[in-house]
Tab-separated table of C-alpha atoms in Angstrom:
chain	number	residue	atom	x	y	z
A	1457	UNK	CA	0.002	0.375	0.042
A	1458	UNK	CA	1.348	3.104	-0.946
A	1459	UNK	CA	0.691	6.080	1.804
A	1460	UNK	CA	0.453	10.093	1.740
A	1461	UNK	CA	4.251	11.079	2.113
A	1462	UNK	CA	2.432	13.720	4.793
A	1463	UNK	CA	0.894	11.350	7.175
A	1464	UNK	CA	3.251	7.868	7.038
A	1465	UNK	CA	3.565	6.991	10.115
A	1466	UNK	CA	6.397	4.631	11.133
A	1467	UNK	CA	9.081	4.250	14.005
A	1468	UNK	CA	12.344	3.962	11.589
A	1469	UNK	CA	14.847	3.223	14.640
A	1470	UNK	CA	12.406	-0.425	14.598
A	1471	UNK	CA	14.508	-1.510	11.182
A	1472	UNK	CA	18.039	-1.209	12.362
A	1473	UNK	CA	20.407	-2.580	14.861
A	1474	UNK	CA	22.245	0.921	15.279
A	1475	UNK	CA	21.450	4.011	14.488
A	1476	UNK	CA	22.799	6.624	13.765
A	1477	UNK	CA	26.842	7.558	14.117
A	1478	UNK	CA	26.384	5.125	16.748
A	1479	UNK	CA	26.322	2.478	13.801
A	1480	UNK	CA	29.842	3.389	12.522
A	1481	UNK	CA	32.769	0.936	12.607
A	1482	UNK	CA	34.734	0.723	15.532
A	1483	UNK	CA	37.232	3.456	15.719
A	1484	UNK	CA	40.107	-0.045	16.535
A	1485	UNK	CA	39.089	-2.006	13.311
A	1486	UNK	CA	39.366	1.663	11.297
A	1487	UNK	CA	42.380	2.582	13.203
A	1488	UNK	CA	43.909	-0.950	12.003
A	1489	UNK	CA	43.168	-1.117	8.212
A	1490	UNK	CA	43.568	2.279	7.172
A	1491	UNK	CA	47.235	2.157	9.465
A	1492	UNK	CA	48.356	-0.088	6.211
A	1493	UNK	CA	47.280	1.429	3.167
A	1494	UNK	CA	49.877	3.120	2.030
A	1495	UNK	CA	49.819	5.739	-1.556
A	1496	UNK	CA	52.084	7.951	-3.519
A	1497	UNK	CA	52.653	11.472	-1.798
A	1498	UNK	CA	50.829	14.129	-3.672
A	1499	UNK	CA	51.897	17.702	-2.684
A	1500	UNK	CA	48.433	18.456	-3.920
A	1501	UNK	CA	46.278	16.101	-1.132
A	1502	UNK	CA	46.511	18.901	1.871
A	1503	UNK	CA	44.640	16.715	4.241
A	1504	UNK	CA	44.010	12.935	3.151
A	1505	UNK	CA	42.895	10.004	4.510
A	1506	UNK	CA	46.428	9.602	7.133
A	1507	UNK	CA	45.175	12.466	8.757
A	1508	UNK	CA	42.038	11.158	10.997
A	1509	UNK	CA	40.445	14.587	9.868
A	1510	UNK	CA	37.227	15.441	9.632
A	1511	UNK	CA	37.680	16.004	5.173
A	1512	UNK	CA	39.617	15.433	2.598
A	1513	UNK	CA	41.330	19.074	1.194
A	1514	UNK	CA	42.963	19.206	-2.507
A	1515	UNK	CA	44.415	22.300	-3.575
A	1516	UNK	CA	43.481	23.217	-6.967
A	1517	UNK	CA	45.330	26.643	-6.770
A	1518	UNK	CA	47.613	28.672	-4.270
A	1519	UNK	CA	43.977	30.345	-3.788
A	1520	UNK	CA	41.728	27.570	-4.093
A	1521	UNK	CA	40.940	24.080	-2.313
A	1522	UNK	CA	37.794	21.459	-2.595
A	1523	UNK	CA	36.692	20.103	0.803
A	1524	UNK	CA	35.570	16.368	-0.009
A	1525	UNK	CA	33.183	14.393	2.745
A	1526	UNK	CA	31.095	11.524	2.654
A	1527	UNK	CA	28.283	10.244	5.654
A	1528	UNK	CA	25.629	8.250	5.608
A	1529	UNK	CA	23.806	5.720	8.361
A	1530	UNK	CA	21.085	4.449	9.664
A	1531	UNK	CA	18.439	5.932	11.707
A	1532	UNK	CA	18.626	7.519	15.077
A	1533	UNK	CA	14.695	8.931	15.306
A	1534	UNK	CA	11.468	7.289	14.115
A	1535	UNK	CA	10.021	10.170	11.603
A	1536	UNK	CA	11.417	10.240	8.075
A	1537	UNK	CA	11.655	13.270	7.585
A	1538	UNK	CA	13.739	14.642	10.563
A	1539	UNK	CA	16.437	11.634	9.585
A	1540	UNK	CA	16.728	13.046	6.411
A	1541	UNK	CA	17.432	16.444	8.439
A	1542	UNK	CA	19.794	14.692	10.770
A	1543	UNK	CA	21.537	13.171	7.920
A	1544	UNK	CA	22.031	16.226	5.838
A	1545	UNK	CA	23.495	18.211	8.890
A	1546	UNK	CA	26.052	15.205	9.633
A	1547	UNK	CA	27.499	15.169	6.355
A	1548	UNK	CA	27.416	18.809	5.769
A	1549	UNK	CA	29.421	19.016	9.007
A	1550	UNK	CA	32.666	18.170	8.380
A	1551	UNK	CA	33.337	20.873	5.501
A	1552	UNK	CA	32.053	23.352	8.428
A	1553	UNK	CA	34.597	21.687	10.403
A	1554	UNK	CA	37.665	22.469	8.445
A	1555	UNK	CA	36.337	25.878	7.716
A	1556	UNK	CA	34.850	25.649	4.277
A	1557	UNK	CA	32.177	26.579	2.367
A	1558	UNK	CA	29.942	23.917	0.906
A	1559	UNK	CA	28.776	23.819	-3.065
A	1560	UNK	CA	27.507	20.018	-3.564
A	1561	UNK	CA	25.973	17.507	-2.621
A	1562	UNK	CA	25.350	13.313	-4.492
A	1563	UNK	CA	22.698	11.852	-2.074
A	1564	UNK	CA	23.362	8.249	-0.701
A	1565	UNK	CA	20.474	5.891	-0.233
A	1566	UNK	CA	20.329	2.363	0.799
A	1567	UNK	CA	16.354	1.418	1.078
A	1568	UNK	CA	14.280	-1.829	0.643
A	1569	UNK	CA	13.068	-2.682	-2.218
A	1570	UNK	CA	8.991	-3.236	-0.928
A	1571	UNK	CA	9.393	-0.760	1.600
A	1572	UNK	CA	6.423	1.944	1.333
A	1573	UNK	CA	8.293	4.062	-1.239
A	1574	UNK	CA	6.736	7.183	0.256
A	1575	UNK	CA	9.514	6.334	3.468
A	1576	UNK	CA	12.220	7.332	0.507
A	1577	UNK	CA	10.360	10.647	0.084
A	1578	UNK	CA	9.818	11.989	3.208
A	1579	UNK	CA	13.131	10.956	4.081
A	1580	UNK	CA	14.914	12.741	1.153
A	1581	UNK	CA	13.015	15.409	1.584
A	1582	UNK	CA	14.110	16.661	4.730
A	1583	UNK	CA	17.629	15.888	3.611
A	1584	UNK	CA	16.440	18.162	0.461
A	1585	UNK	CA	15.645	20.655	3.232
A	1586	UNK	CA	18.876	21.431	4.857
A	1587	UNK	CA	20.683	21.016	1.859
A	1588	UNK	CA	18.523	23.882	0.953
A	1589	UNK	CA	19.404	26.193	3.713
A	1590	UNK	CA	22.876	25.297	3.967
A	1591	UNK	CA	23.054	26.791	0.281
A	1592	UNK	CA	24.211	22.895	-1.043
A	1593	UNK	CA	23.245	21.832	-4.129
A	1594	UNK	CA	22.191	18.874	-4.489
A	1595	UNK	CA	23.181	17.369	-8.031
A	1596	UNK	CA	23.011	13.820	-7.738
A	1597	UNK	CA	23.321	10.612	-6.431
A	1598	UNK	CA	23.324	6.893	-6.010
A	1599	UNK	CA	21.166	4.031	-4.446
A	1600	UNK	CA	21.051	0.233	-4.291
A	1601	UNK	CA	18.120	-1.963	-2.540
A	1602	UNK	CA	19.388	-2.838	0.905
A	1603	UNK	CA	17.095	-4.651	4.330
A	1604	UNK	CA	17.940	-1.899	6.586
A	1605	UNK	CA	17.761	1.945	5.330
A	1606	UNK	CA	20.789	4.807	4.997
A	1607	UNK	CA	21.103	7.743	4.033
A	1608	UNK	CA	23.264	9.996	3.155
A	1609	UNK	CA	25.244	12.471	1.157
A	1610	UNK	CA	28.897	13.488	-0.300
A	1611	UNK	CA	29.764	16.488	0.052
A	1612	UNK	CA	32.347	19.263	-1.781
A	1613	UNK	CA	32.976	22.233	-0.242
A	1614	UNK	CA	35.998	25.282	-1.372
A	1615	UNK	CA	38.133	27.123	1.456
A	1616	UNK	CA	40.747	28.875	0.978
A	1617	UNK	CA	44.117	26.794	1.135
A	1618	UNK	CA	45.926	29.250	3.707
A	1619	UNK	CA	42.607	28.829	6.369
A	1620	UNK	CA	41.690	25.025	6.411
A	1621	UNK	CA	41.170	24.224	9.779
A	1622	UNK	CA	43.495	20.464	10.510
A	1623	UNK	CA	42.093	18.869	13.633
A	1624	UNK	CA	46.815	18.963	14.195
A	1625	UNK	CA	47.110	22.259	15.446
A	1626	UNK	CA	45.799	22.931	18.481
A	1627	UNK	CA	48.710	25.212	19.954
A	1628	UNK	CA	49.901	24.460	23.812
A	1629	UNK	CA	48.154	27.048	25.757
A	1630	UNK	CA	45.047	26.910	23.758
A	1631	UNK	CA	41.525	27.578	25.576
A	1632	UNK	CA	38.718	24.170	24.206
A	1633	UNK	CA	35.712	25.379	23.177
A	1634	UNK	CA	32.588	22.646	22.187
A	1635	UNK	CA	29.826	24.045	20.630
A	1636	UNK	CA	26.766	22.049	21.182
A	1637	UNK	CA	25.668	19.006	24.059
A	1638	UNK	CA	26.731	15.738	24.781
A	1639	UNK	CA	24.453	12.752	24.631
A	1640	UNK	CA	22.938	12.382	20.890
A	1641	UNK	CA	24.143	8.837	20.801
A	1642	UNK	CA	22.249	7.255	24.524
A	1643	UNK	CA	19.061	9.436	23.647
A	1644	UNK	CA	18.477	7.504	20.653
A	1645	UNK	CA	19.558	4.377	21.762
A	1646	UNK	CA	16.570	5.493	24.333
A	1647	UNK	CA	14.529	6.429	21.524
A	1648	UNK	CA	15.111	2.648	20.662
A	1649	UNK	CA	13.877	1.047	23.743
A	1650	UNK	CA	10.183	3.693	24.117
A	1651	UNK	CA	11.379	4.531	27.188
A	1652	UNK	CA	12.364	8.199	26.549
A	1653	UNK	CA	10.683	11.524	27.583
A	1654	UNK	CA	9.616	13.553	24.947
A	1655	UNK	CA	11.733	16.912	26.382
A	1656	UNK	CA	14.881	14.123	25.145
A	1657	UNK	CA	13.472	13.827	22.436
A	1658	UNK	CA	12.635	17.044	21.096
A	1659	UNK	CA	16.161	18.741	22.456
A	1660	UNK	CA	18.464	15.605	20.880
A	1661	UNK	CA	16.607	16.788	17.541
A	1662	UNK	CA	16.978	20.236	17.549
A	1663	UNK	CA	20.498	19.194	18.510
A	1664	UNK	CA	21.141	16.785	15.641
A	1665	UNK	CA	19.416	19.540	12.828
A	1666	UNK	CA	20.891	22.263	13.449
A	1667	UNK	CA	23.275	23.253	11.015
A	1668	UNK	CA	27.495	23.909	12.164
A	1669	UNK	CA	27.487	26.693	9.216
A	1670	UNK	CA	27.028	29.669	11.577
A	1671	UNK	CA	29.435	28.333	14.359
A	1672	UNK	CA	32.246	27.804	12.011
A	1673	UNK	CA	32.032	31.632	9.961
A	1674	UNK	CA	31.768	33.214	13.364
A	1675	UNK	CA	35.138	30.798	14.154
A	1676	UNK	CA	36.819	31.561	11.587
A	1677	UNK	CA	36.569	35.029	12.811
A	1678	UNK	CA	38.599	34.980	16.230
A	1679	UNK	CA	42.203	33.878	16.625
A	1680	UNK	CA	40.944	29.791	16.183
A	1681	UNK	CA	43.488	27.248	15.567
A	1682	UNK	CA	42.456	24.134	15.100
A	1683	UNK	CA	38.855	22.697	14.862
A	1684	UNK	CA	37.321	19.111	14.257
A	1685	UNK	CA	33.431	18.212	14.670
A	1686	UNK	CA	32.162	16.078	17.713
A	1687	UNK	CA	30.617	12.095	16.140
A	1688	UNK	CA	30.913	9.020	15.739
A	1689	UNK	CA	34.015	8.819	18.290
A	1690	UNK	CA	32.774	10.613	20.926
A	1691	UNK	CA	34.610	13.928	22.158
A	1692	UNK	CA	37.055	11.663	23.962
A	1693	UNK	CA	37.332	9.835	20.865
A	1694	UNK	CA	38.056	13.084	18.926
A	1695	UNK	CA	39.853	14.805	21.222
A	1696	UNK	CA	42.214	12.181	21.315
A	1697	UNK	CA	42.903	12.633	17.180
A	1698	UNK	CA	43.497	16.516	17.888
A	1699	UNK	CA	45.546	15.369	20.496
A	1700	UNK	CA	47.724	13.113	18.662
A	1701	UNK	CA	48.132	15.327	15.707
A	1702	UNK	CA	49.605	18.393	17.378
A	1703	UNK	CA	51.800	16.455	19.231
A	1704	UNK	CA	50.238	18.282	22.355
A	1705	UNK	CA	48.337	16.788	25.984
A	1706	UNK	CA	44.300	18.071	26.384
A	1707	UNK	CA	42.653	18.427	29.492
A	1708	UNK	CA	38.804	18.619	29.219
A	1709	UNK	CA	36.674	18.919	32.650
A	1710	UNK	CA	33.585	17.598	32.820
A	1711	UNK	CA	31.540	19.916	35.125
A	1712	UNK	CA	32.047	22.483	31.854
A	1713	UNK	CA	31.242	20.105	28.959
A	1714	UNK	CA	27.177	20.715	28.292
A	1715	UNK	CA	24.709	17.929	28.339
A	1716	UNK	CA	21.949	17.495	26.690
A	1717	UNK	CA	19.001	17.486	29.120
A	1718	UNK	CA	17.830	13.200	30.031
A	1719	UNK	CA	21.204	12.221	29.329
A	1720	UNK	CA	22.567	11.405	32.280
A	1721	UNK	CA	19.426	9.787	33.657
A	1722	UNK	CA	19.770	7.637	29.729
A	1723	UNK	CA	23.381	6.178	31.270
A	1724	UNK	CA	21.588	5.326	34.226
A	1725	UNK	CA	18.436	3.301	32.794
A	1726	UNK	CA	21.502	1.503	31.132
A	1727	UNK	CA	20.433	3.039	27.793
A	1728	UNK	CA	23.987	2.763	26.179
A	1729	UNK	CA	24.901	2.390	22.247
A	1730	UNK	CA	27.328	-0.968	20.981
A	1731	UNK	CA	28.913	2.391	19.733
A	1732	UNK	CA	29.412	3.807	22.990
A	1733	UNK	CA	31.330	0.724	24.405
A	1734	UNK	CA	33.984	1.283	21.353
A	1735	UNK	CA	34.440	3.865	21.567
A	1736	UNK	CA	35.995	3.809	24.971
A	1737	UNK	CA	37.699	-0.249	24.693
A	1738	UNK	CA	39.527	2.254	22.180
A	1739	UNK	CA	40.292	4.609	23.819
A	1740	UNK	CA	40.263	4.268	27.361
A	1741	UNK	CA	44.049	4.245	27.871
A	1742	UNK	CA	44.805	7.387	26.318
A	1743	UNK	CA	42.317	8.653	29.409
A	1744	UNK	CA	43.329	9.929	32.421
A	1745	UNK	CA	40.105	10.602	35.014
A	1746	UNK	CA	39.803	12.284	38.407
A	1747	UNK	CA	38.295	10.084	41.440
A	1748	UNK	CA	35.714	12.475	41.524
A	1749	UNK	CA	34.490	12.779	37.834
A	1750	UNK	CA	30.546	11.319	37.842
A	1751	UNK	CA	30.312	7.589	36.082
A	1752	UNK	CA	27.678	9.190	34.256
A	1753	UNK	CA	29.544	12.360	32.510
A	1754	UNK	CA	32.520	10.210	31.771
A	1755	UNK	CA	30.450	8.124	30.145
A	1756	UNK	CA	28.881	10.459	27.513
A	1757	UNK	CA	32.157	11.673	27.137
A	1758	UNK	CA	32.403	8.463	25.081
A	1759	UNK	CA	29.508	8.461	23.224
A	1760	UNK	CA	28.914	8.814	19.397
A	1761	UNK	CA	27.035	11.775	18.247
A	1762	UNK	CA	25.450	12.093	15.782
A	1763	UNK	CA	25.903	15.899	14.130
A	1764	UNK	CA	27.808	17.047	16.810
A	1765	UNK	CA	28.833	20.487	17.936
A	1766	UNK	CA	31.895	22.136	16.628
A	1767	UNK	CA	35.802	21.032	19.018
A	1768	UNK	CA	37.445	24.215	19.109
A	1769	UNK	CA	41.082	25.280	19.717
A	1770	UNK	CA	41.597	28.789	20.564
A	1771	UNK	CA	43.973	30.992	21.378
A	1772	UNK	CA	43.296	31.266	24.966
A	1773	UNK	CA	43.345	34.812	25.455
A	1774	UNK	CA	39.928	34.641	22.210
A	1775	UNK	CA	38.642	31.981	23.948
A	1776	UNK	CA	35.509	34.286	26.107
A	1777	UNK	CA	34.821	36.153	23.539
A	1778	UNK	CA	34.661	34.074	20.673
A	1779	UNK	CA	31.907	32.131	23.495
A	1780	UNK	CA	30.756	35.157	23.625
A	1781	UNK	CA	30.273	35.715	19.877
A	1782	UNK	CA	28.959	32.026	19.666
A	1783	UNK	CA	25.933	32.696	22.499
A	1784	UNK	CA	25.120	36.300	20.706
A	1785	UNK	CA	23.961	34.220	17.980
A	1786	UNK	CA	22.050	31.428	19.692
A	1787	UNK	CA	24.395	29.099	19.396
A	1788	UNK	CA	25.227	26.734	22.041
A	1789	UNK	CA	28.549	27.095	23.188
A	1790	UNK	CA	31.494	26.417	26.150
A	1791	UNK	CA	34.931	26.935	27.172
A	1792	UNK	CA	35.300	23.415	28.802
A	1793	UNK	CA	39.156	23.064	28.498
A	1794	UNK	CA	42.389	23.830	27.568
A	1795	UNK	CA	45.481	22.852	25.362
A	1796	UNK	CA	48.886	21.972	27.212
A	1797	UNK	CA	52.301	20.295	26.984
A	1798	UNK	CA	52.180	16.403	25.880
A	1799	UNK	CA	50.849	14.202	28.240
A	1800	UNK	CA	50.623	10.466	29.461
A	1801	UNK	CA	48.054	9.711	29.044
A	1802	UNK	CA	47.229	12.050	26.580
A	1803	UNK	CA	44.251	13.071	27.709
A	1804	UNK	CA	43.067	14.116	31.461
A	1805	UNK	CA	39.702	14.357	32.717
A	1806	UNK	CA	39.269	17.026	35.518
A	1807	UNK	CA	36.259	17.850	36.934
């Protein structure tokens, strides 16, 4: 039966084992595989897959480079239109995390052959709404039959090759600023288990459908040295990449790190996605934790985020002004830590 796309009612989270960025492969698997892949050096590749950065950057001229990224995943929300919006927001974020400007995208669709096509229509309409908001032209795509629904985009952007915000250029003495809040992974798990409060779901969906476009633009006006978006590997996983790439230590203050409404309650209810466990197993050997850090908050620092916020390494003298600028535009932002000389372990979680 064909359903009215405006009235389609389906719980997408019931169709998949893991949703959103929690469905990503374990970072341990990726690290093992990618470390063995080698290719000839290319002077125009400013950022490649060997850098564990958010997107690839290829230099066209002294004034112009392209930013390329791809991201798709399974549903983490029940409404098809919202799922499409989240998938688009997440895919666009990698370009913003590099300081780039998006220009075009290709849609990636995996869809069950016998599923109602009205669901797909709503997913793609939701995604297109965010692409239009971003000023990004959807110019084509590719689809295949699949038992599980998956959706996302390959996104292309432009950037000044002299102003690429890598995740590997944090400086000792910088402050760490974070936009948005943590908890989308555990809340999505609570949704799947049908125990999520509507207030939690609304807050998580609002976060996951908020573009990082304006936040990135504001960061470019300040003394920002490094930036990354916090997604599937969680705060600690992406902080680890920043610390290793920059050859520094990072200290994160747990009490200063924003959490979504209901995130701690979800942890207490043991709504722990498999991605959180994978992230913790991979990265916890790199982390020193103060004894007074609450276990629920520590767990959320490993929580896989979907369409998460930006982790920004900014000159300490500019940090408070950056937070003020972001908040003045209605963007959630907090100063959550600092960049230190290289430590062992490389990350410190303080209360």
